[in-house]
């Protein structure tokens, strides 16, 4: 019994010391172990050019600007390297919690990949796939020769074909929904 | 160079892309975002008829691991989704995407989970039927699950409004 009552204060002291040691250890790398970006956290002189961040964010709206900024600051501001890293599937380096991006708030049109976000931030499909100009066009009638799926030998052609099929699917859905609206309105005014 | 050795995952993904292009399942368009990276696909799924998702087109991203098809891909919807089995960040939670070894929730049959004989097409068809029939045993979106269970009308209304918004129409 007496052993135990002696041990509790000791235990507390050990815990407190341990906690402080861990804190001290974790706090160090943030200030000293980032040789490429010594002052990224605060000093405006070493800040990553927001235009570069924006450039990457435009290409990959699913990436968070904070991640992009951290990765840019780590590789000396190379957009190509960040792009390459993302496309290779390795994913971007996660910034340490202490990293503050000092970025202006993201424009509402883009879709930051941060966790909770109101649904309003999702661009609709027309915006996402840049179809605004094609909505008003009459549907490209699937001419008599109904397009049979083809596998082109050319990579570029395959890419275009996939894009065309995506756009068609979205535009068809949109037209159908508009048609439904028209019918419903007609029915409403008739009754 | 006589025998160029592509990774198994790449060969398999190229074959699946070809098959999905030549014989696409109804209501599905799928392929790599760019053929420079076969491990990242963008797919479109049409909302199943007779459900509140009807009329909608839902874009999603699929990421394949380097050891595909041993390990399953992940799938994340890119737009607004209100569904018990889809996390608020869009990530899909469905048994076919879970490796057979790991059953975090202890309710899935091994036969329903991922195995290398499953394909992208099968995943997408499963996700389509998941849209039609949510599984509320292990909801990914607790609020959506609750609404689906307790107030079906409100749930369907919310989904339908999301569909209209996603097509750029007034909800």
XYZ file of C-alpha atoms in Angstrom:
362
model
C 0.000 0.000 0.000
C 2.665 2.470 1.019
C 4.550 1.610 -2.181
C 1.596 2.612 -4.254
C 0.973 5.925 -2.583
C 4.619 6.824 -3.170
C 4.417 5.876 -6.795
C 1.540 8.037 -7.831
C 3.297 11.406 -7.463
C 6.342 9.903 -9.134
C 4.199 8.704 -11.968
C 2.733 12.157 -12.391
C 6.183 13.712 -12.514
C 7.321 11.198 -15.103
C 4.234 11.828 -17.209
C 4.654 15.575 -17.082
C 8.340 15.350 -17.943
C 7.574 12.923 -20.734
C 4.900 15.189 -22.132
C 7.233 18.171 -22.070
C 10.014 16.175 -23.714
C 7.707 15.040 -26.509
C 6.439 18.555 -27.021
C 9.915 19.927 -27.157
C 10.921 17.226 -29.622
C 7.916 17.821 -31.866
C 8.300 21.559 -31.801
C 11.878 21.441 -33.075
C 11.470 20.075 -36.601
C 8.938 22.732 -37.461
C 11.544 25.418 -36.980
C 14.806 23.733 -37.890
C 14.206 20.667 -40.032
C 12.801 22.338 -43.092
C 15.952 23.493 -44.814
C 14.232 24.241 -48.126
C 11.702 26.550 -46.633
C 13.123 28.093 -43.555
C 10.558 30.787 -43.149
C 7.518 29.349 -44.811
C 5.417 29.557 -41.741
C 5.519 33.251 -41.177
C 8.056 35.227 -43.076
C 6.422 36.724 -46.131
C 9.756 36.728 -47.945
C 9.672 32.975 -48.386
C 6.040 32.580 -49.047
C 4.988 30.501 -51.988
C 3.591 32.514 -54.814
C -0.202 32.252 -54.480
C -0.482 32.254 -58.277
C 1.370 28.939 -58.375
C -0.921 27.489 -55.718
C -3.878 28.679 -57.731
C -2.457 27.109 -60.853
C -2.237 23.682 -59.231
C -5.626 24.114 -57.558
C -7.207 24.840 -60.918
C -5.863 21.620 -62.341
C -6.823 19.500 -59.345
C -9.696 21.137 -57.533
C -9.872 18.166 -55.188
C -6.534 19.049 -53.595
C -6.493 21.333 -50.633
C -4.663 24.575 -51.090
C -2.855 24.063 -47.862
C -1.415 20.760 -49.114
C -0.482 22.324 -52.416
C 1.217 25.211 -50.706
C 3.173 22.960 -48.400
C 4.379 20.812 -51.267
C 5.320 23.829 -53.320
C 7.232 25.259 -50.420
C 9.049 21.963 -49.996
C 10.169 21.637 -53.573
C 11.104 25.217 -54.192
C 7.901 26.208 -55.954
C 7.876 23.667 -58.757
C 4.366 23.249 -60.124
C 5.594 20.466 -62.381
C 6.918 18.455 -59.460
C 3.680 18.773 -57.517
C 1.632 17.830 -60.560
C 3.873 14.892 -61.239
C 3.632 13.732 -57.666
C -0.148 13.915 -57.654
C -0.560 12.193 -61.002
C 1.789 9.405 -60.064
C -0.741 8.504 -57.404
C 1.675 9.030 -54.547
C -0.435 11.817 -53.190
C 0.911 15.045 -51.836
C 2.908 15.296 -48.684
C 0.689 16.199 -45.758
C 1.727 19.436 -44.138
C 2.459 19.373 -40.425
C -0.279 20.747 -38.217
C 1.847 23.763 -37.429
C 1.954 24.789 -41.084
C -0.159 27.813 -41.810
C -0.741 28.596 -45.398
C -1.602 32.280 -44.970
C -3.697 32.014 -48.083
C -6.580 34.263 -48.922
C -9.879 32.460 -48.556
C -10.533 30.203 -51.505
C -12.843 31.552 -54.147
C -16.280 30.026 -53.829
C -16.278 28.639 -57.344
C -13.626 26.088 -56.576
C -14.103 23.001 -54.520
C -11.568 22.742 -51.716
C -10.866 19.230 -50.564
C -11.067 20.071 -46.922
C -13.375 18.009 -44.791
C -16.773 19.396 -44.032
C -18.142 21.647 -46.698
C -21.611 22.850 -47.416
C -23.110 21.193 -50.488
C -23.415 24.553 -52.189
C -19.719 24.427 -53.003
C -20.074 21.640 -55.524
C -20.122 23.061 -58.995
C -22.932 21.646 -61.073
C -22.124 19.317 -63.939
C -22.595 22.004 -66.540
C -19.925 24.120 -64.886
C -17.717 21.200 -64.037
C -17.581 19.906 -67.585
C -17.768 23.311 -69.212
C -20.977 22.630 -71.077
C -22.714 25.988 -70.780
C -22.257 26.724 -74.468
C -23.590 23.327 -75.498
C -26.819 23.388 -73.520
C -28.689 25.580 -75.960
C -27.488 23.703 -79.004
C -29.950 21.205 -80.406
C -29.001 17.665 -79.509
C -26.647 16.187 -82.048
C -29.168 13.692 -83.358
C -27.641 10.267 -83.253
C -27.744 10.190 -87.022
C -29.174 7.148 -88.819
C -25.879 5.351 -88.445
C -26.182 4.933 -84.734
C -22.714 5.343 -83.325
C -21.264 2.016 -82.422
C -18.666 2.054 -79.709
C -15.196 1.975 -81.130
C -11.759 1.430 -79.708
C -9.449 3.794 -81.487
C -5.795 2.963 -81.841
C -4.923 6.533 -80.995
C -4.671 7.563 -77.394
C -5.782 11.106 -78.172
C -8.827 9.870 -80.057
C -9.805 7.579 -77.227
C -9.537 10.488 -74.838
C -11.751 12.647 -77.041
C -14.249 9.851 -77.461
C -14.506 9.390 -73.706
C -14.977 13.109 -73.218
C -17.681 13.178 -75.891
C -19.532 10.303 -74.243
C -19.339 12.019 -70.863
C -20.684 15.265 -72.273
C -23.466 13.494 -74.125
C -24.563 11.686 -71.000
C -24.780 14.916 -69.032
C -26.448 16.942 -71.764
C -29.008 14.189 -72.354
C -29.858 14.116 -68.668
C -30.218 17.855 -68.588
C -32.482 17.916 -71.665
C -34.632 15.144 -70.287
C -35.089 16.992 -67.028
C -35.986 20.202 -68.865
C -38.451 18.319 -71.004
C -40.048 16.859 -67.879
C -40.339 20.366 -66.426
C -42.062 21.575 -69.583
C -44.539 18.702 -69.529
C -45.280 19.258 -65.881
C -45.840 22.950 -66.373
C -48.093 22.269 -69.354
C -50.098 19.815 -67.284
C -50.352 22.304 -64.450
C -51.631 25.102 -66.634
C -54.083 22.767 -68.347
C -55.716 21.639 -65.156
C 12.804 -4.421 -74.944
C 11.475 -7.425 -76.833
C 9.306 -8.319 -73.885
C 8.179 -5.101 -72.287
C 6.901 -5.936 -68.856
C 4.007 -3.795 -67.774
C 2.763 -4.040 -64.228
C -0.181 -6.413 -63.863
C -2.339 -3.590 -62.589
C -1.734 -1.556 -65.719
C -2.466 -4.405 -68.103
C -5.625 -5.209 -66.245
C -6.817 -1.591 -66.116
C -6.154 -1.102 -69.813
C -8.160 -4.214 -70.603
C -11.030 -3.083 -68.395
C -11.035 0.341 -70.009
C -11.212 -1.240 -73.451
C -14.081 -3.508 -72.439
C -16.009 -0.670 -70.822
C -15.543 1.416 -73.961
C -16.639 -1.261 -76.403
C -19.458 -2.626 -74.297
C -20.464 -0.005 -71.746
C -23.090 -1.063 -69.207
C -26.256 1.043 -69.340
C -25.878 4.367 -67.613
C -22.131 4.141 -67.072
C -19.226 5.996 -68.619
C -15.820 5.184 -67.210
C -12.208 5.709 -68.068
C -8.933 7.165 -66.877
C -8.784 10.915 -66.417
C -5.764 10.754 -68.663
C -4.124 7.689 -70.133
C -0.870 8.970 -68.716
C -2.083 7.722 -65.368
C -4.216 4.615 -65.439
C -4.572 4.587 -61.676
C -7.001 7.494 -61.563
C -10.360 7.205 -63.288
C -13.314 9.472 -63.547
C -16.676 7.806 -63.974
C -20.233 8.937 -64.517
C -23.129 6.965 -63.110
C -26.719 7.533 -64.086
C -29.253 7.562 -61.277
C -31.341 4.386 -61.318
C -34.892 4.783 -62.544
C -37.719 4.618 -60.084
C -35.523 6.137 -57.357
C -35.083 9.751 -56.279
C -31.714 9.639 -58.056
C -33.508 9.119 -61.380
C -32.523 11.608 -64.039
C -29.270 12.506 -62.329
C -25.714 11.938 -63.474
C -23.170 11.460 -60.722
C -19.471 11.955 -61.299
C -17.037 10.019 -59.174
C -13.342 9.406 -58.998
C -11.794 5.967 -58.664
C -8.271 5.486 -57.410
C -6.568 2.180 -58.005
C -3.758 0.857 -55.849
C -0.523 -0.298 -57.465
C -1.394 -3.874 -56.571
C -4.800 -3.807 -58.231
C -6.644 -6.159 -58.680
C -5.371 -7.782 -55.496
C -6.515 -4.732 -53.568
C -9.697 -2.855 -54.433
C -9.878 0.736 -55.657
C -11.522 3.522 -53.688
C -14.405 5.481 -55.070
C -15.373 9.050 -54.227
C -18.295 10.982 -55.608
C -17.260 14.432 -56.729
C -20.604 16.169 -56.383
C -23.238 16.606 -53.750
C -24.507 13.210 -52.535
C -27.086 12.473 -49.856
C -27.076 8.769 -49.194
C -26.653 6.564 -46.113
C -23.658 4.728 -47.580
C -21.748 7.722 -48.899
C -19.648 9.832 -46.562
C -20.160 13.558 -46.672
C -16.832 13.913 -48.449
C -18.187 11.660 -51.197
C -16.354 8.461 -50.313
C -18.376 5.354 -51.070
C -18.729 2.695 -48.394
C -19.840 -0.546 -49.995
C -18.850 -4.135 -49.329
C -17.494 -4.779 -52.834
C -14.825 -2.134 -52.191
C -13.672 -3.762 -48.962
C -10.896 -6.338 -49.093
C -12.051 -9.783 -47.946
C -9.544 -9.917 -45.088
C -10.663 -6.755 -43.388
C -14.235 -6.566 -42.319
C -14.313 -3.480 -40.144
C -17.986 -3.773 -39.410
C -18.393 -7.496 -39.081
C -21.551 -7.740 -41.091
C -20.403 -8.351 -44.632
C -20.264 -11.741 -46.206
C -16.893 -12.591 -47.701
C -18.582 -13.257 -51.026
C -19.809 -9.679 -51.221
C -16.403 -8.176 -50.684
C -13.595 -7.374 -53.063
C -11.837 -10.124 -54.897
C -9.670 -9.922 -58.021
C -12.444 -11.405 -60.155
C -14.560 -8.307 -59.605
C -14.206 -5.520 -62.148
C -14.744 -1.789 -62.428
C -17.989 -2.493 -64.247
C -19.200 -4.705 -61.419
C -18.296 -2.086 -58.844
C -20.198 0.589 -60.715
C -23.261 -1.615 -61.099
C -23.119 -2.400 -57.387
C -22.895 1.279 -56.572
C -25.855 1.911 -58.836
C -27.960 -0.598 -56.976
C -26.702 0.821 -53.720
C -28.153 4.172 -54.796
C -31.484 2.435 -55.325
C -31.351 0.408 -52.129
C -29.286 1.847 -49.297
C -27.920 -0.474 -46.657
C -28.524 1.089 -43.283
C -26.633 -1.484 -41.252
C -23.462 0.580 -41.163
C -24.240 4.064 -42.377
C -21.407 6.245 -43.631
C -23.614 9.297 -43.405
C -25.518 8.926 -40.165
C -27.794 11.892 -40.806
C -28.752 10.670 -44.243
C -29.386 7.197 -42.835
C -31.576 8.614 -40.119
C -33.577 10.646 -42.584
C -33.881 7.673 -44.918
C -35.251 5.554 -42.095
C -37.454 8.087 -40.323
C -38.615 10.500 -42.980
C -38.404 8.924 -46.402
C -40.292 11.748 -48.023
C -37.821 14.389 -46.846
C -34.912 12.162 -47.872
C -36.245 11.726 -51.382
C -36.983 15.406 -51.710
C -33.455 16.303 -50.675
C -31.979 13.841 -53.141
C -34.187 15.083 -55.974
C -33.218 18.678 -55.259
C -29.565 17.709 -55.340
C -30.099 16.039 -58.708
C -31.655 19.180 -60.151
C -28.923 21.402 -58.763
C -26.262 19.135 -60.213
C -27.828 19.546 -63.644
C -27.701 23.297 -63.258
C -31.467 23.677 -62.757
C -33.338 25.337 -59.930
C -34.062 22.907 -57.153
